[in-house]
Amino acid sequence: KACWEQALNSDDVKEKRETRTMFGELDHPAERLETLQERAAIITTKLEMNNKDGVIMGEADILDTPFGRILKTFIDAGVKVGISSRGAGEETTSP
């Protein structure tokens, strides 16, 4: 929960939401973490955490791009679409 609070309150995330530059792609690229604008399907417009249960909720606009049109086709066909975040870092374990 603390990790998400830090991410959602970061200047970078706030600026990307305010400037409408928090893009999302269709699918998970295996070879990179950064989002490529040429592959953008959505712009994230809202992100917030429910303080009771730590669930992250958000809203996004579907772009009129090749990948956005594919996403819209899926949604129009009743496909249940999911969202996930990308992250990188190191994992440590303790006994």
mmCIF file of C-alpha atoms in Angstrom:
data_model
loop_
_atom_site.group_PDB
_atom_site.id
_atom_site.type_symbol
_atom_site.label_atom_id
_atom_site.label_comp_id
_atom_site.label_asym_id
_atom_site.label_seq_id
_atom_site.Cartn_x
_atom_site.Cartn_y
_atom_site.Cartn_z
ATOM 1 C CA LYS A 1 0.000 0.000 0.000
ATOM 2 C CA ALA A 2 2.810 2.401 0.858
ATOM 3 C CA CYS A 3 4.441 1.757 -2.509
ATOM 4 C CA TRP A 4 1.229 2.673 -4.353
ATOM 5 C CA GLU A 5 0.694 5.764 -2.197
ATOM 6 C CA GLN A 6 4.188 6.940 -3.072
ATOM 7 C CA ALA A 7 3.664 6.243 -6.786
ATOM 8 C CA LEU A 8 0.254 7.911 -7.011
ATOM 9 C CA ASN A 9 1.489 11.007 -5.181
ATOM 10 C CA SER A 10 4.716 11.337 -7.145
ATOM 11 C CA ASP A 11 5.274 14.494 -9.164
ATOM 12 C CA ASP A 12 5.858 12.374 -12.284
ATOM 13 C CA VAL A 13 2.470 10.629 -12.091
ATOM 14 C CA LYS A 14 0.652 13.857 -11.231
ATOM 15 C CA GLU A 15 2.276 15.678 -14.161
ATOM 16 C CA LYS A 16 1.478 12.874 -16.614
ATOM 17 C CA ARG A 17 -2.177 12.865 -15.590
ATOM 18 C CA GLU A 18 -2.431 16.653 -15.767
ATOM 19 C CA THR A 19 -0.743 16.840 -19.185
ATOM 20 C CA ARG A 20 -2.608 13.789 -20.536
ATOM 21 C CA THR A 21 0.619 11.933 -21.246
ATOM 22 C CA MET A 22 0.060 8.806 -19.136
ATOM 23 C CA PHE A 23 -0.367 6.397 -22.034
ATOM 24 C CA GLY A 24 -1.239 2.731 -21.895
ATOM 25 C CA GLU A 25 -0.594 0.024 -24.459
ATOM 26 C CA LEU A 26 -2.482 -3.025 -25.523
ATOM 27 C CA ASP A 27 -0.777 -6.100 -24.031
ATOM 28 C CA HIS A 28 2.545 -6.490 -22.204
ATOM 29 C CA PRO A 29 5.720 -5.908 -24.167
ATOM 30 C CA ALA A 30 8.294 -8.386 -22.900
ATOM 31 C CA GLU A 31 11.369 -6.466 -23.987
ATOM 32 C CA ARG A 32 10.802 -3.088 -22.304
ATOM 33 C CA LEU A 33 9.146 -1.213 -19.435
ATOM 34 C CA GLU A 34 8.592 2.172 -21.088
ATOM 35 C CA THR A 35 5.390 2.890 -22.968
ATOM 36 C CA LEU A 36 5.744 3.796 -26.623
ATOM 37 C CA GLN A 37 3.399 6.554 -27.795
ATOM 38 C CA GLU A 38 3.119 4.924 -31.224
ATOM 39 C CA ARG A 39 1.569 1.862 -29.536
ATOM 40 C CA ALA A 40 -0.737 3.810 -27.202
ATOM 41 C CA ALA A 41 -4.322 2.634 -26.825
ATOM 42 C CA ILE A 42 -5.419 4.726 -23.825
ATOM 43 C CA ILE A 43 -4.639 7.842 -21.817
ATOM 44 C CA THR A 44 -5.079 7.413 -18.081
ATOM 45 C CA THR A 45 -7.093 10.362 -16.769
ATOM 46 C CA LYS A 46 -7.718 9.374 -13.148
ATOM 47 C CA LEU A 47 -5.975 7.182 -10.587
ATOM 48 C CA GLU A 48 -6.798 6.887 -6.928
ATOM 49 C CA MET A 49 -6.502 4.415 -4.094
ATOM 50 C CA ASN A 50 -9.361 3.412 -1.822
ATOM 51 C CA ASN A 51 -7.793 3.936 1.608
ATOM 52 C CA LYS A 52 -9.967 1.246 3.214
ATOM 53 C CA ASP A 53 -8.846 -1.690 1.087
ATOM 54 C CA GLY A 54 -5.925 -0.325 -0.941
ATOM 55 C CA VAL A 55 -7.649 -1.012 -4.291
ATOM 56 C CA ILE A 56 -6.462 1.248 -7.105
ATOM 57 C CA MET A 57 -9.235 2.660 -9.300
ATOM 58 C CA GLY A 58 -8.804 4.673 -12.442
ATOM 59 C CA GLU A 59 -10.318 6.004 -15.622
ATOM 60 C CA ALA A 60 -8.913 6.244 -19.129
ATOM 61 C CA ASP A 61 -9.878 7.582 -22.509
ATOM 62 C CA ILE A 62 -9.580 5.229 -25.477
ATOM 63 C CA LEU A 63 -7.493 6.816 -28.222
ATOM 64 C CA ASP A 64 -8.390 6.838 -31.908
ATOM 65 C CA THR A 65 -5.160 5.012 -32.775
ATOM 66 C CA PRO A 66 -4.687 1.565 -34.336
ATOM 67 C CA PHE A 67 -4.321 -0.024 -30.883
ATOM 68 C CA GLY A 68 -7.119 2.087 -29.393
ATOM 69 C CA ARG A 69 -9.455 0.948 -32.171
ATOM 70 C CA ILE A 70 -8.558 -2.679 -31.445
ATOM 71 C CA LEU A 71 -9.321 -2.095 -27.773
ATOM 72 C CA LYS A 72 -12.649 -0.438 -28.626
ATOM 73 C CA THR A 73 -13.540 -3.402 -30.850
ATOM 74 C CA PHE A 74 -12.872 -5.778 -27.959
ATOM 75 C CA ILE A 75 -14.971 -3.695 -25.571
ATOM 76 C CA ASP A 76 -17.816 -3.390 -28.096
ATOM 77 C CA ALA A 77 -17.748 -7.197 -28.429
ATOM 78 C CA GLY A 78 -18.158 -7.605 -24.673
ATOM 79 C CA VAL A 79 -14.590 -8.667 -23.917
ATOM 80 C CA LYS A 80 -13.669 -8.183 -20.263
ATOM 81 C CA VAL A 81 -10.566 -6.001 -20.395
ATOM 82 C CA GLY A 82 -8.045 -5.813 -17.592
ATOM 83 C CA ILE A 83 -5.367 -3.348 -16.655
ATOM 84 C CA SER A 84 -2.027 -3.876 -15.049
ATOM 85 C CA SER A 85 0.862 -1.704 -14.050
ATOM 86 C CA ARG A 86 4.455 -2.108 -15.073
ATOM 87 C CA GLY A 87 7.149 -1.917 -12.520
ATOM 88 C CA ALA A 88 10.752 -2.739 -12.020
ATOM 89 C CA GLY A 89 12.893 -3.146 -9.004
ATOM 90 C CA GLU A 90 14.585 -5.629 -6.795
ATOM 91 C CA GLU A 91 12.901 -8.143 -4.586
ATOM 92 C CA THR A 92 14.238 -9.045 -1.179
ATOM 93 C CA THR A 93 12.979 -11.675 1.187
ATOM 94 C CA SER A 94 13.434 -12.052 4.889
ATOM 95 C CA PRO A 95 12.762 -14.985 7.179
#
